[in-house]
Tab-separated table of C-alpha atoms and ligand atoms in Angstrom:
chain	number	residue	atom	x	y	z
B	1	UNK	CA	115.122	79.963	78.773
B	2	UNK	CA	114.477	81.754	81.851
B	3	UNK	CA	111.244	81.179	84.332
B	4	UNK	CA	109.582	84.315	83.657
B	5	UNK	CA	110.098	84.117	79.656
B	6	UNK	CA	107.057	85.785	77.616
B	7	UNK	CA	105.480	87.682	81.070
B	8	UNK	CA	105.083	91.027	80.511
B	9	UNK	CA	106.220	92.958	84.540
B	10	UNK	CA	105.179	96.305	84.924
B	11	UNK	CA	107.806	97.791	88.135
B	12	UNK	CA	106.672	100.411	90.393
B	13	UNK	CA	108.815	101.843	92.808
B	14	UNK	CA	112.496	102.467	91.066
B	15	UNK	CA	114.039	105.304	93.113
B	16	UNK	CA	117.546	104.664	92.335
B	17	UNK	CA	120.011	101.500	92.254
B	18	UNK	CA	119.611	100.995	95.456
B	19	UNK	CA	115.484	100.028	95.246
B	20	UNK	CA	114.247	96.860	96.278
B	21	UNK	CA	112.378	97.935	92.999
B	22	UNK	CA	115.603	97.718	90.789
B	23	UNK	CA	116.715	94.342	92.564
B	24	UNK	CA	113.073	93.131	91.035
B	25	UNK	CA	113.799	94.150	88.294
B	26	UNK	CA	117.211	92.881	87.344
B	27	UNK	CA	116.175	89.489	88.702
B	28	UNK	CA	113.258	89.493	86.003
B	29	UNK	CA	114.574	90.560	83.201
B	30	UNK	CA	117.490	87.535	84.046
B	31	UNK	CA	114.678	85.695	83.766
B	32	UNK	CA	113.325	86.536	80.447
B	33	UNK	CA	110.349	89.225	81.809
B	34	UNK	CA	109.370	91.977	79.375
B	35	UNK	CA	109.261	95.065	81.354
B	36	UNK	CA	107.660	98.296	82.178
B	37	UNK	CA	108.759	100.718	84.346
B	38	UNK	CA	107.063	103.793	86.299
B	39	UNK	CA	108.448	106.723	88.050
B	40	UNK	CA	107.054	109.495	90.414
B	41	UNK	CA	108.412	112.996	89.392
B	42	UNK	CA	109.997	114.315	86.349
B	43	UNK	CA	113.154	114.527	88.545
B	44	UNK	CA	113.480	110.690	88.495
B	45	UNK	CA	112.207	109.860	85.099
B	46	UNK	CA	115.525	110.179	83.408
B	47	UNK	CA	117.799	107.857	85.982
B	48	UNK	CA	114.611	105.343	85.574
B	49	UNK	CA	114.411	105.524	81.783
B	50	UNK	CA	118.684	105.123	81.559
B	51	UNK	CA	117.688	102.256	84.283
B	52	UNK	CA	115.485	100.417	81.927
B	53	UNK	CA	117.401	100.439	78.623
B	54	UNK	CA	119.874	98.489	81.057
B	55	UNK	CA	116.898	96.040	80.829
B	56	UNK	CA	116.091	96.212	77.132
B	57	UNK	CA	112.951	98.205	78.446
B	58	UNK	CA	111.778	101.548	76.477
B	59	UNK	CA	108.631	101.553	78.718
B	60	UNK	CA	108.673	104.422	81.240
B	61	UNK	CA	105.209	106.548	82.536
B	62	UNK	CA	104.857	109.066	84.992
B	63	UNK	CA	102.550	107.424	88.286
B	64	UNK	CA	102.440	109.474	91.247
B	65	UNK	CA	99.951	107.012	92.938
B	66	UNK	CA	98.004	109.625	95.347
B	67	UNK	CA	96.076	110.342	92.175
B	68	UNK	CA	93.840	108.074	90.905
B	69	UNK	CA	93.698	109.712	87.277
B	70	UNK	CA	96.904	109.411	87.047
B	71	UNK	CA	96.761	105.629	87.784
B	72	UNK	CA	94.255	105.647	85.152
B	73	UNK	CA	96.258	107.619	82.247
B	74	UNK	CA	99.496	105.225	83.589
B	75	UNK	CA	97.398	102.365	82.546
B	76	UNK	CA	96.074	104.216	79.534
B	77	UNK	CA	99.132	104.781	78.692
B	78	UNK	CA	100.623	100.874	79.094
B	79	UNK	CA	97.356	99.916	77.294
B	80	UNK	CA	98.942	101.752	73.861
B	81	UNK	CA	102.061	99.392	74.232
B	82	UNK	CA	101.132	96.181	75.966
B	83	UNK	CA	97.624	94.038	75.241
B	84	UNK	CA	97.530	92.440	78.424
B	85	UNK	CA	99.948	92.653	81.767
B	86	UNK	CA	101.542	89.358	83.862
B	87	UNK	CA	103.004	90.974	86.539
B	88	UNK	CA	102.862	93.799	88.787
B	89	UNK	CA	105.040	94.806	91.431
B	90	UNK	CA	103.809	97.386	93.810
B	91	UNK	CA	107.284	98.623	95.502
B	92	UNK	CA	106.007	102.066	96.916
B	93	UNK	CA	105.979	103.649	100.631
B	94	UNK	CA	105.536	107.103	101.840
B	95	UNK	CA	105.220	108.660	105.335
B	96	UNK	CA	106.143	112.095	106.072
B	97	UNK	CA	109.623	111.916	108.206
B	98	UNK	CA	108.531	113.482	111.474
B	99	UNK	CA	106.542	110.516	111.226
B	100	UNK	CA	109.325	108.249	111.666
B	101	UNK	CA	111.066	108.994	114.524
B	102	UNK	CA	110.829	108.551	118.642
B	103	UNK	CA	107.761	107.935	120.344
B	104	UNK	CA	104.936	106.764	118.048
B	105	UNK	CA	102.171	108.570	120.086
B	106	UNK	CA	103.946	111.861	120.160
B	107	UNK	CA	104.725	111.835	116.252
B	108	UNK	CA	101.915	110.318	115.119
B	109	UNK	CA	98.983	112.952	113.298
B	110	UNK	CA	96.298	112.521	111.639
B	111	UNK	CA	97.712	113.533	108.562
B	112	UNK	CA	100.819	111.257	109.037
B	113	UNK	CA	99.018	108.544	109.219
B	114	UNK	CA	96.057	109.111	106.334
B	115	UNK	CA	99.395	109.710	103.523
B	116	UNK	CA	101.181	106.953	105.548
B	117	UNK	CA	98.047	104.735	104.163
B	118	UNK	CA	96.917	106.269	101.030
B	119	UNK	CA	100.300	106.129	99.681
B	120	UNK	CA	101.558	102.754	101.047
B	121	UNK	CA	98.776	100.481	101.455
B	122	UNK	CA	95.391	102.300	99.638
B	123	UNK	CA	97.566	102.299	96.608
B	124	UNK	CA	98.096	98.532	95.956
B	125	UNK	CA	94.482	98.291	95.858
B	126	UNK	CA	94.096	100.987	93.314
B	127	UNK	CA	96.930	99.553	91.057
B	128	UNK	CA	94.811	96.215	91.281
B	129	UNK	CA	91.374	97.889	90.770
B	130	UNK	CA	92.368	100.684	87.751
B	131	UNK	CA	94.604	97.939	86.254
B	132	UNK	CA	92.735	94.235	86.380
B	133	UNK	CA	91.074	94.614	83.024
B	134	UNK	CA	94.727	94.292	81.861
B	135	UNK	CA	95.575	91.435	83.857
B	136	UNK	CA	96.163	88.143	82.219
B	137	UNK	CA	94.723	85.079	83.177
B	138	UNK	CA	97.654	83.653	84.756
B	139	UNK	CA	99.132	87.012	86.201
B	140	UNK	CA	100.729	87.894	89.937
B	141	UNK	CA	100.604	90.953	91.905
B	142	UNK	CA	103.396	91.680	94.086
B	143	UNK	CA	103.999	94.343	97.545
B	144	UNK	CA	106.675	94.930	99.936
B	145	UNK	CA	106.399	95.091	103.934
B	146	UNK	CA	108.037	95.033	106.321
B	147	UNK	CA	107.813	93.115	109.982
B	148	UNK	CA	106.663	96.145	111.444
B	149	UNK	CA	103.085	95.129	110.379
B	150	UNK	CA	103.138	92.589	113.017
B	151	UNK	CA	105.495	93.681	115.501
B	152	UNK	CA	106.421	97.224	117.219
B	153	UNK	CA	109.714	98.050	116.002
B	154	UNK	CA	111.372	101.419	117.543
B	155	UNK	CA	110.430	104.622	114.874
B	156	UNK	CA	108.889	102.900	112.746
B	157	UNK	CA	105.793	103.991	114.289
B	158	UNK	CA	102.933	104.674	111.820
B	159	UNK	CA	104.392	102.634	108.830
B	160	UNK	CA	103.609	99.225	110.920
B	161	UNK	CA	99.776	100.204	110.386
B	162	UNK	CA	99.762	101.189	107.395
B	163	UNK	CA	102.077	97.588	106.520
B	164	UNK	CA	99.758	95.646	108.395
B	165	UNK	CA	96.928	97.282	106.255
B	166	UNK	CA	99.053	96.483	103.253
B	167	UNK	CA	99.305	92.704	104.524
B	168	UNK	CA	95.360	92.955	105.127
B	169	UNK	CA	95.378	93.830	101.254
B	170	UNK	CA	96.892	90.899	100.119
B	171	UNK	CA	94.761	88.771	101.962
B	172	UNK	CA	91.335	90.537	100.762
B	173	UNK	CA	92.599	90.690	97.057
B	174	UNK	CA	94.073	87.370	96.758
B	175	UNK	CA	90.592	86.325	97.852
B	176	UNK	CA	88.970	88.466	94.657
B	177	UNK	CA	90.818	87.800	92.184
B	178	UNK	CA	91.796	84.095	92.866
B	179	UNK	CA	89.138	83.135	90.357
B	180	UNK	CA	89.958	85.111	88.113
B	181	UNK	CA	93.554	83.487	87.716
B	182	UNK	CA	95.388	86.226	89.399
B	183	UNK	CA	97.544	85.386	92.545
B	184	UNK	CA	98.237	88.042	94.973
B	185	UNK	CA	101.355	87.607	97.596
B	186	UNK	CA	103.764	90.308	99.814
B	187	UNK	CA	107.362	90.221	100.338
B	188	UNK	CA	108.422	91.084	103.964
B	189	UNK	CA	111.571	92.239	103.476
B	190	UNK	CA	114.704	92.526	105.884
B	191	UNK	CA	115.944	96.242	106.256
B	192	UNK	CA	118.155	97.564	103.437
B	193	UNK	CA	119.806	100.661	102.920
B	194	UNK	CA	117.913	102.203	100.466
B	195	UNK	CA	116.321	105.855	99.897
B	196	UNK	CA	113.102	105.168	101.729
B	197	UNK	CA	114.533	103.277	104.787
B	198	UNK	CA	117.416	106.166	105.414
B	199	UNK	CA	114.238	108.353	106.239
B	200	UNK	CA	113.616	105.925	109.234
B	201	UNK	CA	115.469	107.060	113.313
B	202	UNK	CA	118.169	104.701	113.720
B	203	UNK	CA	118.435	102.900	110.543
B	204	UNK	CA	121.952	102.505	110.862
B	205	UNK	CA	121.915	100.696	114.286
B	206	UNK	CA	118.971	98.928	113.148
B	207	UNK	CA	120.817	97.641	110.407
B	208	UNK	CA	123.926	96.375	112.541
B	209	UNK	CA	121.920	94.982	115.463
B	210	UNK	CA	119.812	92.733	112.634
B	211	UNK	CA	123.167	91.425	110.715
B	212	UNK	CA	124.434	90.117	114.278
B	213	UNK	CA	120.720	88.614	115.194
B	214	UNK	CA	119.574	87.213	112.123
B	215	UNK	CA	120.625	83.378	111.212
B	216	UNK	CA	122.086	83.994	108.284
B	217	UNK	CA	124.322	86.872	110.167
B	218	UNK	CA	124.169	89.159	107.310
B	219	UNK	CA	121.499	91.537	106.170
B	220	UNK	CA	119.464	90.670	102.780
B	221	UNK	CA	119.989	92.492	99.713
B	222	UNK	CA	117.888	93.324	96.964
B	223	UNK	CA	119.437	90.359	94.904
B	224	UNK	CA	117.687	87.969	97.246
B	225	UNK	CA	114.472	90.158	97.444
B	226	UNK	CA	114.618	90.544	93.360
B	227	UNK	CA	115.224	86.710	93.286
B	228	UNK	CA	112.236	85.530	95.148
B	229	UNK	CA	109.863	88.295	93.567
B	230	UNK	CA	110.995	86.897	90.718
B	231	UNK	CA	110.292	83.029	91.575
B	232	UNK	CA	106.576	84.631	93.388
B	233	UNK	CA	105.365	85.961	89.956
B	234	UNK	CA	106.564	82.859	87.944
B	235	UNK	CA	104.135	80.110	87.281
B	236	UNK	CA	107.261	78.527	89.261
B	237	UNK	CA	104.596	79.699	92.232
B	238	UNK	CA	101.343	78.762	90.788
B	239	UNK	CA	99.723	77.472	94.479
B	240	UNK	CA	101.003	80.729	96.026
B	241	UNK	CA	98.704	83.407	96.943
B	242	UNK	CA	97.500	85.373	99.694
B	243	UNK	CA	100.979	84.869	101.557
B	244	UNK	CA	103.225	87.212	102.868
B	245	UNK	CA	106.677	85.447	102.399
B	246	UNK	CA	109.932	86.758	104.632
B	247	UNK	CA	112.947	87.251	102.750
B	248	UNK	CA	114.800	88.258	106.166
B	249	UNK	CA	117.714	86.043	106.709
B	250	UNK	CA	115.683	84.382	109.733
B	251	UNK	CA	115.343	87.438	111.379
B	252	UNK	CA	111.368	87.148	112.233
B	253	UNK	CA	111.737	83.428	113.233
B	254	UNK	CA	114.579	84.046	115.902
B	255	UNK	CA	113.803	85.359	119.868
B	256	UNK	CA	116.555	85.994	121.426
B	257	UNK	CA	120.466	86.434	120.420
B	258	UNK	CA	122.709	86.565	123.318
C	301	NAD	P1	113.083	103.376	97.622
C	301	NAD	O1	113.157	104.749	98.207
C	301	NAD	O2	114.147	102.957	96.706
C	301	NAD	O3	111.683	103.139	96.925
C	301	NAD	C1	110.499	103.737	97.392
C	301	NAD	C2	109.736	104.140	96.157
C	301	NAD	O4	108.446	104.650	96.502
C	301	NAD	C3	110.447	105.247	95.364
C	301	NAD	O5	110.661	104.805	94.035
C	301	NAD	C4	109.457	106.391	95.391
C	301	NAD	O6	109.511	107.152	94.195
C	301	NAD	C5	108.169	105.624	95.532
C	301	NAD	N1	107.057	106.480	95.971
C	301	NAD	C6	106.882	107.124	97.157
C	301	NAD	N2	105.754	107.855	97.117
C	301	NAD	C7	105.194	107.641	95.888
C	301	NAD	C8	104.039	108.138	95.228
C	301	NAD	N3	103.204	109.008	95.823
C	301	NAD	N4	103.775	107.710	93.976
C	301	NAD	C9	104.605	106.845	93.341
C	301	NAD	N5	105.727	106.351	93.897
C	301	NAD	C10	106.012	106.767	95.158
C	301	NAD	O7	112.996	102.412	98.913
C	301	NAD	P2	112.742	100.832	99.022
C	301	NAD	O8	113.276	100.483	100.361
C	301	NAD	O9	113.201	100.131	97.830
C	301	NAD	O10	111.155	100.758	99.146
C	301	NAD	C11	110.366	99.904	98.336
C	301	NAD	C12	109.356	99.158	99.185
C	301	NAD	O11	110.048	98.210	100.002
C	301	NAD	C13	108.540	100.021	100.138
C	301	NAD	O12	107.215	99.533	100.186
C	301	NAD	C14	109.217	99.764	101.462
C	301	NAD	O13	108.369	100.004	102.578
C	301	NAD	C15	109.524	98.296	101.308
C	301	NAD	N6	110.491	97.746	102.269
C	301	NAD	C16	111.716	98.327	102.409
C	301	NAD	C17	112.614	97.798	103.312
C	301	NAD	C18	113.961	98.429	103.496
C	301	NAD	O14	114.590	98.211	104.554
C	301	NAD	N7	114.482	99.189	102.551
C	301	NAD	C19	112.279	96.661	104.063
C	301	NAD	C20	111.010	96.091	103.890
C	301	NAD	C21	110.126	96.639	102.987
């Protein structure tokens, strides 16, 4: 019997098979999770619906989460299939590209970096808030970031606020709904090749230079991210909340490779 048998995960954030998302996913389901799965435009909702069968899921709703009705009718919606929800992983980042390139004080606006924060930090809270009357009493909510919340890293620029909000998040929620017997942790995750990170200047190079730095002289994948989401939201990690946890290879531990 697997770790996270009887848990009911609802997944955010399944772009493609490339997501972090999808590595969460896989690694849940191995371990016996029930699961639902969300998607932000039409155009998606078919690869994510022939992505969940894969999964034994038949759970898929719309959730574009800039709207908070729609977060609403997404839970309405879960409400009509599921009593009560164990898990939920929050696995969703948006800043507009010109965002994410060169200098961070000639690229950063206004604009940039309100939908850098309403969509990648703001919305974590509002999956917690519109969702918690769901939550079971033993349940565990789940983000990704990224070291850029605590360090400058070149183009990344306005996402390392909005991460280190993200990060501030998981502190301040952790701290609400401890009581309630819902534990509240963040992933920082190495960079991977996925459909949100080939938006970022340089990925490639960022990529190669990490591989050669890290300790484990390889870059993560989203097996090892999907594996220790997986082990985060099992009762496996029952003292575990309010901690950001770095599935990086070493990366953020390391100063200096020569
Ligand atoms: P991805 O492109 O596969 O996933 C990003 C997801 O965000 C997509 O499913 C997209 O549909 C969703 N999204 C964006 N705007 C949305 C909105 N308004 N409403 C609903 N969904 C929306 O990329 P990924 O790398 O798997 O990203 C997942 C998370 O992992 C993000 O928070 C990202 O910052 C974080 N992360 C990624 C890396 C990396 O190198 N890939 C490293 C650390 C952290």
């Amino acid at each position: 019997m697997g770790f996270l048998a009887g848990k009911r995960a609802l997944i955010t954030g399944v772009a493609s098979d490339r997501s972090i998302a999808w590595g969460i996913a896989q690694a849940m389901a191995r371990e016996g999770a029930s699961l639902a799965f969300t998607y932000q435009t039409e155009r998606l909702g078919e690869r994510v619906r022939e992505m969940a069968a894969e999964t034994g899921s038949s759970i898929c709703l719309p959730l574009d989460v800039a709207s908070d009705d729609e977060i609403r009718r997404m839970y309405d919606a879960l409400a009509a299939r599921w009593t009560s929800v164990d898990v939920i992983v929050h696995s969703v980042a948006f800043a507009p590209r010109d965002q994410l390139a060169g200098s961070y004080l000639e690229s950063v606006t206004r604009e940039g970096f309100q939908i850098a924060h309403d969509i990648s930090s703001y919305s974590f809270a509002a999956l917690a808030k519109y969702g918690r009357h769901l939550l079971s009493p033993a349940s565990a909510l789940l983000t990704l970031t990224y070291l850029g919340a605590v360090r400058a890293i070149p183009n990344y620029n306005v996402m390392g606020p909005a991460k280190a909000s993200l990060e501030a998040n998981v502190r301040f929620m952790a701290a609400e709904l401890g009581a309630a017997g819902v534990r509240v942790n963040g992933i920082s995750a190495g960079p991977i090749k996925t459909l949100a990170a080939a938006g970022i200047g340089g990925f490639r190079s960022m990529l190669q230079h990490v591989a050669n730095a890290t300790p484990i002289r390889r870059n993560v994948t989203i097996e090892d991210v999907g594996n220790a989401a997986a082990f985060l939201c099992s009762d496996l990690a029952a003292g575990i909340t309010g901690e950001i946890l770095y599935v990086d290879g070493g990366y953020s531990q390391v100063g200096m490779s020569l």
